[in-house]
PDB file of C-alpha atoms in Angstrom:
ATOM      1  CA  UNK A   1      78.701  81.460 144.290  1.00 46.00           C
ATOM      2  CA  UNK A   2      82.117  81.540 142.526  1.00 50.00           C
ATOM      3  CA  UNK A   3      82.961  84.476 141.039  1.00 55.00           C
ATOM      4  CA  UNK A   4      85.259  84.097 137.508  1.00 58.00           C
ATOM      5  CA  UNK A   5      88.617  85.204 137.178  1.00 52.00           C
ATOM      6  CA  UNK A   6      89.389  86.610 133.983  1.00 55.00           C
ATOM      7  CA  UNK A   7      92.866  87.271 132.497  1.00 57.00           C
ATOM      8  CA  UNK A   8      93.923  89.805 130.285  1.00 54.00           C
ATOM      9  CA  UNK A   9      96.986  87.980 127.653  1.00 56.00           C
ATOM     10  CA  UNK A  10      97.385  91.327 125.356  1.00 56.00           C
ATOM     11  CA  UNK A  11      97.415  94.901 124.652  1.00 55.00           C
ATOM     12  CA  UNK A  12      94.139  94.462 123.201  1.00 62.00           C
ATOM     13  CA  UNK A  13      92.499  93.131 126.209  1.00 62.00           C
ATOM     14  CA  UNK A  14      93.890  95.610 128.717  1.00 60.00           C
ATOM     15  CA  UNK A  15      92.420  98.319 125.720  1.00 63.00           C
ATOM     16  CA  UNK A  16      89.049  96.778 125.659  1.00 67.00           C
ATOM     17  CA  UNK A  17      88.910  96.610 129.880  1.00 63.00           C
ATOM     18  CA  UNK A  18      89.418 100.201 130.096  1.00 61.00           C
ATOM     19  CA  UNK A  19      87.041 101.278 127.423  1.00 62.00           C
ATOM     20  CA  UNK A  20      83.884  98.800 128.940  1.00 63.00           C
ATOM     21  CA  UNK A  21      84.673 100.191 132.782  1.00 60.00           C
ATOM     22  CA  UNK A  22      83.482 103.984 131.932  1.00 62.00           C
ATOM     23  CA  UNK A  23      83.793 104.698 135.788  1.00 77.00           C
ATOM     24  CA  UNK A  24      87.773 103.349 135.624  1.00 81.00           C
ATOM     25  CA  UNK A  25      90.205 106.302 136.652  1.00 88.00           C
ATOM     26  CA  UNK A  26      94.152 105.930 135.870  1.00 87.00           C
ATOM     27  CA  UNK A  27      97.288 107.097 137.054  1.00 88.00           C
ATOM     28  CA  UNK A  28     100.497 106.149 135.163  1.00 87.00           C
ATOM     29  CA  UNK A  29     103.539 106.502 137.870  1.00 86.00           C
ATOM     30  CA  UNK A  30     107.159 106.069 136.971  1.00 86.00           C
ATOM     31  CA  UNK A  31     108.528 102.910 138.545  1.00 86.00           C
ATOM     32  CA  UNK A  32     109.401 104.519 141.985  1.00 87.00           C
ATOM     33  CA  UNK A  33     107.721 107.302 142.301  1.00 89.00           C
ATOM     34  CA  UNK A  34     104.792 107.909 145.080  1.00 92.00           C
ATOM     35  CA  UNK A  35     101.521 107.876 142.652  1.00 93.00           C
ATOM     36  CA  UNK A  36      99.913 110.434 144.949  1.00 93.00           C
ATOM     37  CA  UNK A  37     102.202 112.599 146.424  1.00 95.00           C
ATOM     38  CA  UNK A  38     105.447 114.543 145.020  1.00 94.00           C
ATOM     39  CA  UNK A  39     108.549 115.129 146.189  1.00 94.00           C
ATOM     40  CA  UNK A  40     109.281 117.995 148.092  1.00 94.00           C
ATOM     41  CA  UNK A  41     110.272 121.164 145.622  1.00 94.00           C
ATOM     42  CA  UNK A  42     110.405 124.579 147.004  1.00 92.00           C
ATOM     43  CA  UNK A  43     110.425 126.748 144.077  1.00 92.00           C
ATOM     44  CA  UNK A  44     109.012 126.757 140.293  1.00 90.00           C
ATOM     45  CA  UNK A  45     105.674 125.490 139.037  1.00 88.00           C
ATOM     46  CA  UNK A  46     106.025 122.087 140.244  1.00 92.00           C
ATOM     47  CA  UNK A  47     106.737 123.673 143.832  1.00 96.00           C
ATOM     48  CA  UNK A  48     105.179 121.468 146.775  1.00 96.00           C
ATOM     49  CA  UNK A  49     103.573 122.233 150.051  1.00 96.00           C
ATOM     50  CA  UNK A  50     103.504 118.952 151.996  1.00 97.00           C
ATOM     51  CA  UNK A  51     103.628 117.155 148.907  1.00 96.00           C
ATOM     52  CA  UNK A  52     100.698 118.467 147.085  1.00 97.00           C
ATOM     53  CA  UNK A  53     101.658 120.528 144.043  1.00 96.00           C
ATOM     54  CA  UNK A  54     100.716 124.159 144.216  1.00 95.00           C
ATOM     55  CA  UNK A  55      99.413 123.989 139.810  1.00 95.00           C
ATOM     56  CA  UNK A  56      97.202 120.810 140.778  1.00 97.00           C
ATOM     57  CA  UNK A  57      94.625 122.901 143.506  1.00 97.00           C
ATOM     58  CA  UNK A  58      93.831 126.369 144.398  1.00 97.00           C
ATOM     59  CA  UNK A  59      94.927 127.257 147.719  1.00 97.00           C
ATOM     60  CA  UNK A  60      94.338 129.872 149.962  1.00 97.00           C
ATOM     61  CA  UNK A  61      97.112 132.749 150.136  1.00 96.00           C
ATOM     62  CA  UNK A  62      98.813 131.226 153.237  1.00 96.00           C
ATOM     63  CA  UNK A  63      99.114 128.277 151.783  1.00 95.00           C
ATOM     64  CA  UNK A  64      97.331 126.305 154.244  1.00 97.00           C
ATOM     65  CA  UNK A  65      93.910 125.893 152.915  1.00 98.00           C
ATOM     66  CA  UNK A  66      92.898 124.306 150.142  1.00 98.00           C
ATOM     67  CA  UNK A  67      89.699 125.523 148.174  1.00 98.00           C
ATOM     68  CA  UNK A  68      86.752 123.714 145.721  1.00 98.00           C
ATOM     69  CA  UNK A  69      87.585 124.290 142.383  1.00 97.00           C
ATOM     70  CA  UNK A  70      86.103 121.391 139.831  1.00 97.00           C
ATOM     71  CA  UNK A  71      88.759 122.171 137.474  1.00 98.00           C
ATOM     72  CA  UNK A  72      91.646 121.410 139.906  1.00 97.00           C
ATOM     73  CA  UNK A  73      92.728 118.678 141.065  1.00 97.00           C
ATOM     74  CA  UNK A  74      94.983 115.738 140.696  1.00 95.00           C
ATOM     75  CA  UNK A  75      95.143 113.993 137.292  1.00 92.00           C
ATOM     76  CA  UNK A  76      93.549 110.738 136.663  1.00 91.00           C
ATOM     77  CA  UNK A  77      92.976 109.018 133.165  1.00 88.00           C
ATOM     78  CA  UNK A  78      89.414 108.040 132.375  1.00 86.00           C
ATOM     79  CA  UNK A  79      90.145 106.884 128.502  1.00 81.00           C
ATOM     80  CA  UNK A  80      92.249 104.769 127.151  1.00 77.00           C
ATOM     81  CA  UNK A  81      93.220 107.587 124.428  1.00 78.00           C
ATOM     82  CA  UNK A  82      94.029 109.861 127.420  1.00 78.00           C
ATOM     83  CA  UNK A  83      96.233 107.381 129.229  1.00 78.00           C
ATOM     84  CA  UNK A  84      98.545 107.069 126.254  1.00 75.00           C
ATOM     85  CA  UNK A  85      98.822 110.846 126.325  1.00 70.00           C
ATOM     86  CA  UNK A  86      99.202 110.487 130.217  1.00 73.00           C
ATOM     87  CA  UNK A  87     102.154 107.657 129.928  1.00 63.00           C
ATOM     88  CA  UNK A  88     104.196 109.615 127.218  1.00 63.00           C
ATOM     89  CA  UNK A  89     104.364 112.621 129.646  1.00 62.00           C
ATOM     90  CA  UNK A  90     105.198 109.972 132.618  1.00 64.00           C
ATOM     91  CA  UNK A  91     107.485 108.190 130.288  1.00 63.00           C
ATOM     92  CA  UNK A  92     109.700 111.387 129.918  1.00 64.00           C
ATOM     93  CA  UNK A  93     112.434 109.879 132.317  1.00 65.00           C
ATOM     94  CA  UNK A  94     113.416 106.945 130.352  1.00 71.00           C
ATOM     95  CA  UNK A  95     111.935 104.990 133.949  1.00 78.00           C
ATOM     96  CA  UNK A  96     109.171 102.212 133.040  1.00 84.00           C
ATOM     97  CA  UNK A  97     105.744 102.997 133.718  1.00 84.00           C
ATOM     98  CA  UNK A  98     103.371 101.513 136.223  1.00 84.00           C
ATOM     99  CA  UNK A  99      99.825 101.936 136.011  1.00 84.00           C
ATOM    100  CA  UNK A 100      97.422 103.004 139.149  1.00 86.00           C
ATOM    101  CA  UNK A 101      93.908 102.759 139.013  1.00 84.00           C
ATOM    102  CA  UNK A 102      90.886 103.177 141.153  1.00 84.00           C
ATOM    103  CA  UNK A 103      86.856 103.009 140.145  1.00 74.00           C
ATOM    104  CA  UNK A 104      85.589 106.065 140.205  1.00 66.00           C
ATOM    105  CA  UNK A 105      82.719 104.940 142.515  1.00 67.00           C
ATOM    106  CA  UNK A 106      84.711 103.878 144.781  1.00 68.00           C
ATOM    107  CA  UNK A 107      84.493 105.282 148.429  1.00 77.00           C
ATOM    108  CA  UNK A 108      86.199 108.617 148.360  1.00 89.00           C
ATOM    109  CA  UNK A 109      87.565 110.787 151.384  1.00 92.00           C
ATOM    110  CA  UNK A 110      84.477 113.416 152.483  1.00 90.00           C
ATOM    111  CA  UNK A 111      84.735 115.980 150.411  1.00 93.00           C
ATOM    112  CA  UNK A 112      86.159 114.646 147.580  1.00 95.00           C
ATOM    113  CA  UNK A 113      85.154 113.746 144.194  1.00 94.00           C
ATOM    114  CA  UNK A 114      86.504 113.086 140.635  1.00 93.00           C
ATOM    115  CA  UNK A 115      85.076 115.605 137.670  1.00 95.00           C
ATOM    116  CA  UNK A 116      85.035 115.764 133.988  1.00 95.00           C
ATOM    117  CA  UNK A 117      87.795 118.427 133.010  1.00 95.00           C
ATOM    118  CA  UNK A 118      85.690 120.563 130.775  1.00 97.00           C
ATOM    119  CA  UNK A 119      88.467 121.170 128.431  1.00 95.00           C
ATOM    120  CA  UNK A 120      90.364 117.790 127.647  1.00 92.00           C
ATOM    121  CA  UNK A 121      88.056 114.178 126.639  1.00 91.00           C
ATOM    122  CA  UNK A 122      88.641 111.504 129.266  1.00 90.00           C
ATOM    123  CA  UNK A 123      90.668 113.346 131.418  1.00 92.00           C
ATOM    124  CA  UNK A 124      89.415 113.494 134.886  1.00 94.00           C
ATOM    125  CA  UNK A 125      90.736 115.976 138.023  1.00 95.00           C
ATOM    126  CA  UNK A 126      90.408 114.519 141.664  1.00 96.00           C
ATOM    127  CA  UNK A 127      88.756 117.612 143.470  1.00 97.00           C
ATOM    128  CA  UNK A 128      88.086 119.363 146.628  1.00 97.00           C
ATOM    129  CA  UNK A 129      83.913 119.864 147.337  1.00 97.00           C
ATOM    130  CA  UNK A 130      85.345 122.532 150.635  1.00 97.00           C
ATOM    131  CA  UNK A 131      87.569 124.226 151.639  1.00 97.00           C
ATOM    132  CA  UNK A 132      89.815 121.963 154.088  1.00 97.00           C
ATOM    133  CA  UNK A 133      93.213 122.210 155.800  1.00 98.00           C
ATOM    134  CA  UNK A 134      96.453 121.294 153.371  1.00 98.00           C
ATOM    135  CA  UNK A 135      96.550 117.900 155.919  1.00 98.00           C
ATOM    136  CA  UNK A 136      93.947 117.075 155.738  1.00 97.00           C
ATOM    137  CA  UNK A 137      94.004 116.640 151.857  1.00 98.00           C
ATOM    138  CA  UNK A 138      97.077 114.826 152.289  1.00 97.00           C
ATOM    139  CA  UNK A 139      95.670 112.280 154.692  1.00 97.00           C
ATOM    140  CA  UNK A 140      92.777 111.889 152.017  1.00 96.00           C
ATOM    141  CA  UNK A 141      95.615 111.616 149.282  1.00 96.00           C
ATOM    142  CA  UNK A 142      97.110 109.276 151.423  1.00 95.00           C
ATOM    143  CA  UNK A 143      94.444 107.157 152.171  1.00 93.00           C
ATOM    144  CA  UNK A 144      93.464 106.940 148.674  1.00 92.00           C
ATOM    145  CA  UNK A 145      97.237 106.065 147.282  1.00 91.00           C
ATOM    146  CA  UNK A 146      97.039 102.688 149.642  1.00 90.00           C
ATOM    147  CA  UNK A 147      93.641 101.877 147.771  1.00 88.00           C
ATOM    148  CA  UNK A 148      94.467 102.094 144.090  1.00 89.00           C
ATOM    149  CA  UNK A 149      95.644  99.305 142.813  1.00 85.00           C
ATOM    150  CA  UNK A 150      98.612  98.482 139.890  1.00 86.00           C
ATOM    151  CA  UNK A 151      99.599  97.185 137.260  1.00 78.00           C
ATOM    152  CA  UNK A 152     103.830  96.672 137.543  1.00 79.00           C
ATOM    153  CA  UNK A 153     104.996  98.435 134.020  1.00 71.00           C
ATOM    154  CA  UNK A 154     101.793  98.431 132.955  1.00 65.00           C
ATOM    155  CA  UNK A 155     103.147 101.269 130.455  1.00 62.00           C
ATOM    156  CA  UNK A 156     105.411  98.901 128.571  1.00 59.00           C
ATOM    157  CA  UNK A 157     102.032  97.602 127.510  1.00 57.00           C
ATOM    158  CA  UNK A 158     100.789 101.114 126.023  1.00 55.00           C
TER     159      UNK A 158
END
């Protein structure tokens, strides 16, 4: 059995992808940038520990655990209305924009698992289930950055 190959020519076809693959979660990235992990900052809202930002999970007071929370997490698109909001705040750098994406469904680290943020439409957090060990999230970061796959300024296209 062949399987087809479809291609995508415009906007509108990249727009109608997202919206018919519900389970479709995006990341817009500035060209460069790691779309997983941060740079190392040790001080202000943005600060790092390992290369996990401290406002994207709840950790423990040392710093070394990381704790469930289905409200936290790392930010993934699940819209194509959310994604534009996503690529203006990505966009802020004048960089262009590429575009990560995984399925949903796809196999996850244990203990990991994307859910609904209760406050924002088609915005999606990528959560801890239990409480595990700061590297042991960023393995499962990691692991999961060398899965996604892109789309090379992807956000000229939004």
């Amino acid at each position: 059995m062949i399987n087809e190959v479809k291609q995508y020519k415009c906007l509108t076809d990249l727009k109608d992808i997202i919206e018919s693959v519900e389970s479709v979660r995006i990341r817009p990235t500035p060209r460069g940038s790691d779309p997983i992990i941060y740079p190392e900052r040790s001080e202000g809202r943005y600060r790092t520990v390992m290369g996990v930002r401290i406002c994207d999970y709840k950790f423990s007071a040392d710093e070394r655990w990381v704790l469930p929370d289905d409200q936290m997490g790392l930010s993934f698109s699940g819209t194509w209305e959310n994604l534009q909001f996503s690529h203006k705040m990505a966009s802020r750098k004048k960089k262009p924009v590429d575009i990560f994406w995984v399925l949903s469904e796809a196999d996850l680290p244990k203990h990991m698992k994307f859910e609904k943020d209760k406050e924002r439409d088609g915005h999606y957090f990528l959560t801890v289930t239990k409480r595990i060990r700061i590297e042991d999230l960023v393995f499962n970061l990691k692991w999961i950055s060398d899965r996604l796959s892109v789309i090379k300024e992807g956000g000229a296209y939004l």
